[in-house]
PDB file of C-alpha atoms in Angstrom:
ATOM      1  CA  MET A   1      -1.305  13.251 -13.467  1.00  0.00           C
ATOM      2  CA  ILE A   2       2.466  13.296 -13.892  1.00  0.00           C
ATOM      3  CA  VAL A   3       2.956  14.114 -10.208  1.00  0.00           C
ATOM      4  CA  VAL A   4       0.755  11.197  -9.164  1.00  0.00           C
ATOM      5  CA  ALA A   5       2.653   8.882 -11.489  1.00  0.00           C
ATOM      6  CA  LEU A   6       5.988  10.017 -10.069  1.00  0.00           C
ATOM      7  CA  ILE A   7       4.806   9.640  -6.485  1.00  0.00           C
ATOM      8  CA  SER A   8       3.417   6.155  -7.018  1.00  0.00           C
ATOM      9  CA  VAL A   9       5.570   4.655  -9.774  1.00  0.00           C
ATOM     10  CA  TYR A  10       9.027   5.928  -8.783  1.00  0.00           C
ATOM     11  CA  PRO A  11       9.180   4.166  -5.360  1.00  0.00           C
ATOM     12  CA  PHE A  12       7.978   0.926  -6.967  1.00  0.00           C
ATOM     13  CA  VAL A  13      10.589   1.022  -9.728  1.00  0.00           C
ATOM     14  CA  ASN A  14      13.298   2.145  -7.302  1.00  0.00           C
ATOM     15  CA  GLY A  15      12.465  -0.745  -4.957  1.00  0.00           C
ATOM     16  CA  ILE A  16      12.779  -3.250  -7.788  1.00  0.00           C
ATOM     17  CA  TYR A  17      16.068  -1.657  -8.889  1.00  0.00           C
ATOM     18  CA  ASN A  18      17.503  -1.728  -5.351  1.00  0.00           C
ATOM     19  CA  SER A  19      16.499  -5.373  -4.861  1.00  0.00           C
ATOM     20  CA  PHE A  20      19.290  -6.348  -7.266  1.00  0.00           C
ATOM     21  CA  PHE A  21      21.965  -4.641  -5.132  1.00  0.00           C
ATOM     22  CA  SER A  22      23.488  -5.443  -1.746  1.00  0.00           C
ATOM     23  CA  ASP A  23      24.680  -2.889   0.750  1.00  0.00           C
ATOM     24  CA  ALA A  24      27.868  -3.644   2.683  1.00  0.00           C
ATOM     25  CA  VAL A  25      27.422  -2.948   6.381  1.00  0.00           C
ATOM     26  CA  PHE A  26      30.893  -1.568   7.117  1.00  0.00           C
ATOM     27  CA  GLY A  27      31.678   0.890   4.343  1.00  0.00           C
ATOM     28  CA  GLY A  28      32.000  -1.501   1.428  1.00  0.00           C
ATOM     29  CA  GLY A  29      29.428   0.428  -0.562  1.00  0.00           C
ATOM     30  CA  LYS A  30      26.643  -0.811  -2.742  1.00  0.00           C
ATOM     31  CA  TYR A  31      27.376  -3.612  -5.179  1.00  0.00           C
ATOM     32  CA  PHE A  32      25.370  -5.506  -7.778  1.00  0.00           C
ATOM     33  CA  SER A  33      24.303  -8.921  -6.517  1.00  0.00           C
ATOM     34  CA  GLY A  34      21.829  -9.948  -9.211  1.00  0.00           C
ATOM     35  CA  LEU A  35      19.396 -12.637  -8.113  1.00  0.00           C
ATOM     36  CA  GLU A  36      21.485 -13.554  -5.046  1.00  0.00           C
ATOM     37  CA  ASN A  37      19.155 -11.617  -2.728  1.00  0.00           C
ATOM     38  CA  PHE A  38      16.168 -13.584  -4.001  1.00  0.00           C
ATOM     39  CA  ARG A  39      18.013 -16.918  -3.670  1.00  0.00           C
ATOM     40  CA  ASP A  40      18.942 -16.008  -0.090  1.00  0.00           C
ATOM     41  CA  LEU A  41      15.350 -15.095   0.672  1.00  0.00           C
ATOM     42  CA  MET A  42      14.003 -18.389  -0.635  1.00  0.00           C
ATOM     43  CA  SER A  43      16.638 -20.520   1.126  1.00  0.00           C
ATOM     44  CA  ASP A  44      16.835 -18.659   4.447  1.00  0.00           C
ATOM     45  CA  SER A  45      15.896 -20.798   7.440  1.00  0.00           C
ATOM     46  CA  LEU A  46      14.533 -17.776   9.326  1.00  0.00           C
ATOM     47  CA  SER A  47      11.977 -17.161   6.617  1.00  0.00           C
ATOM     48  CA  GLY A  48      11.470 -20.807   5.718  1.00  0.00           C
ATOM     49  CA  ARG A  49       7.811 -20.262   5.097  1.00  0.00           C
ATOM     50  CA  THR A  50       8.376 -17.827   2.238  1.00  0.00           C
ATOM     51  CA  GLU A  51       6.437 -19.946  -0.244  1.00  0.00           C
ATOM     52  CA  GLU A  52       3.467 -20.122   2.124  1.00  0.00           C
ATOM     53  CA  GLN A  53       3.554 -16.375   2.651  1.00  0.00           C
ATOM     54  CA  LEU A  54       3.713 -15.686  -1.090  1.00  0.00           C
ATOM     55  CA  TYR A  55       0.779 -18.045  -1.607  1.00  0.00           C
ATOM     56  CA  MET A  56      -1.240 -16.265   1.091  1.00  0.00           C
ATOM     57  CA  VAL A  57      -0.451 -12.847  -0.393  1.00  0.00           C
ATOM     58  CA  GLY A  58      -1.447 -14.013  -3.862  1.00  0.00           C
ATOM     59  CA  CYS A  59      -4.700 -15.551  -2.605  1.00  0.00           C
ATOM     60  CA  SER A  60      -5.682 -12.526  -0.513  1.00  0.00           C
ATOM     61  CA  VAL A  61      -4.897 -10.033  -3.276  1.00  0.00           C
ATOM     62  CA  GLY A  62      -6.781 -12.137  -5.800  1.00  0.00           C
ATOM     63  CA  PHE A  63      -9.767 -12.501  -3.469  1.00  0.00           C
ATOM     64  CA  GLU A  64      -9.870  -8.773  -2.677  1.00  0.00           C
ATOM     65  CA  LEU A  65      -9.594  -7.920  -6.375  1.00  0.00           C
ATOM     66  CA  ALA A  66     -12.439 -10.276  -7.268  1.00  0.00           C
ATOM     67  CA  ILE A  67     -14.711  -8.949  -4.505  1.00  0.00           C
ATOM     68  CA  GLY A  68     -13.895  -5.338  -5.428  1.00  0.00           C
ATOM     69  CA  MET A  69     -14.642  -5.945  -9.094  1.00  0.00           C
ATOM     70  CA  LEU A  70     -17.918  -7.691  -8.210  1.00  0.00           C
ATOM     71  CA  ILE A  71     -19.018  -4.777  -6.023  1.00  0.00           C
ATOM     72  CA  ALA A  72     -18.001  -2.271  -8.719  1.00  0.00           C
ATOM     73  CA  LEU A  73     -19.955  -4.156 -11.359  1.00  0.00           C
ATOM     74  CA  LEU A  74     -23.012  -4.413  -9.112  1.00  0.00           C
ATOM     75  CA  LEU A  75     -22.886  -0.695  -8.311  1.00  0.00           C
ATOM     76  CA  ASN A  76     -22.718   0.101 -12.013  1.00  0.00           C
ATOM     77  CA  LEU A  77     -25.956  -1.693 -12.929  1.00  0.00           C
ATOM     78  CA  PRO A  78     -28.553   0.854 -14.120  1.00  0.00           C
ATOM     79  CA  TYR A  79     -31.555  -0.706 -12.362  1.00  0.00           C
ATOM     80  CA  ILE A  80     -30.081  -0.568  -8.824  1.00  0.00           C
ATOM     81  CA  LYS A  81     -32.073   1.919  -6.744  1.00  0.00           C
ATOM     82  CA  LEU A  82     -30.129   4.447  -4.647  1.00  0.00           C
ATOM     83  CA  ARG A  83     -26.964   3.620  -6.596  1.00  0.00           C
ATOM     84  CA  GLY A  84     -25.396   7.000  -5.777  1.00  0.00           C
ATOM     85  CA  LEU A  85     -25.977   6.489  -2.056  1.00  0.00           C
ATOM     86  CA  TYR A  86     -24.340   3.054  -2.115  1.00  0.00           C
ATOM     87  CA  ARG A  87     -21.352   4.450  -3.998  1.00  0.00           C
ATOM     88  CA  ALA A  88     -21.001   7.254  -1.458  1.00  0.00           C
ATOM     89  CA  LEU A  89     -21.201   4.799   1.456  1.00  0.00           C
ATOM     90  CA  ILE A  90     -18.497   2.616  -0.111  1.00  0.00           C
ATOM     91  CA  LEU A  91     -16.183   5.642  -0.491  1.00  0.00           C
ATOM     92  CA  LEU A  92     -16.920   7.118   2.937  1.00  0.00           C
ATOM     93  CA  PRO A  93     -14.167   5.281   4.913  1.00  0.00           C
ATOM     94  CA  TRP A  94     -11.616   6.175   2.254  1.00  0.00           C
ATOM     95  CA  ALA A  95     -12.618   9.842   2.287  1.00  0.00           C
ATOM     96  CA  THR A  96     -12.926  10.363   6.035  1.00  0.00           C
ATOM     97  CA  THR A  97      -9.510   8.998   7.043  1.00  0.00           C
ATOM     98  CA  PRO A  98      -7.471  12.000   5.809  1.00  0.00           C
ATOM     99  CA  VAL A  99     -10.042  14.401   7.263  1.00  0.00           C
ATOM    100  CA  VAL A 100      -9.756  12.817  10.708  1.00  0.00           C
ATOM    101  CA  ALA A 101      -5.954  12.838  10.470  1.00  0.00           C
ATOM    102  CA  ALA A 102      -6.002  16.530   9.517  1.00  0.00           C
ATOM    103  CA  LEU A 103      -8.272  17.364  12.461  1.00  0.00           C
ATOM    104  CA  ILE A 104      -6.011  15.508  14.874  1.00  0.00           C
ATOM    105  CA  TRP A 105      -2.911  17.344  13.581  1.00  0.00           C
ATOM    106  CA  ARG A 106      -4.815  20.638  13.731  1.00  0.00           C
ATOM    107  CA  TYR A 107      -5.579  19.970  17.383  1.00  0.00           C
ATOM    108  CA  ILE A 108      -1.979  18.976  18.154  1.00  0.00           C
ATOM    109  CA  PHE A 109      -0.518  22.106  16.529  1.00  0.00           C
ATOM    110  CA  GLY A 110      -3.336  24.412  17.650  1.00  0.00           C
ATOM    111  CA  VAL A 111      -2.825  27.379  19.977  1.00  0.00           C
ATOM    112  CA  MET A 112      -4.078  25.405  22.982  1.00  0.00           C
ATOM    113  CA  GLY A 113      -2.915  22.053  21.605  1.00  0.00           C
ATOM    114  CA  PRO A 114      -0.585  19.718  23.469  1.00  0.00           C
ATOM    115  CA  LEU A 115       2.461  20.668  21.397  1.00  0.00           C
ATOM    116  CA  ASN A 116       2.129  24.429  21.940  1.00  0.00           C
ATOM    117  CA  SER A 117       0.912  24.409  25.531  1.00  0.00           C
ATOM    118  CA  PHE A 118       4.381  24.248  27.081  1.00  0.00           C
TER     119      PHE A 118
END
């Protein structure tokens, strides 16, 4: 559990920490800039639609969270027939992706695979 927390929480916290610093391009080093990075982001003409993008992210995350919670609640009702099958079918795409990736890498690094056939 500690390993999972470190792998998932550390990059998040480190990203937030680094967002308050600026990196000089030509050897000036890293310096504290406070909220200047966020002000630049909100006022930049190249990303002038930042508010729209934040709104879209908030709406899509909220929608996905609501749909996911609704499905989870429905799959937890005791009178649903074949509840275990529905749960397995929901988890199937999540579970098969790493298996397919592992099989592809196994083929690539295999004895007759493309990487070792030279």
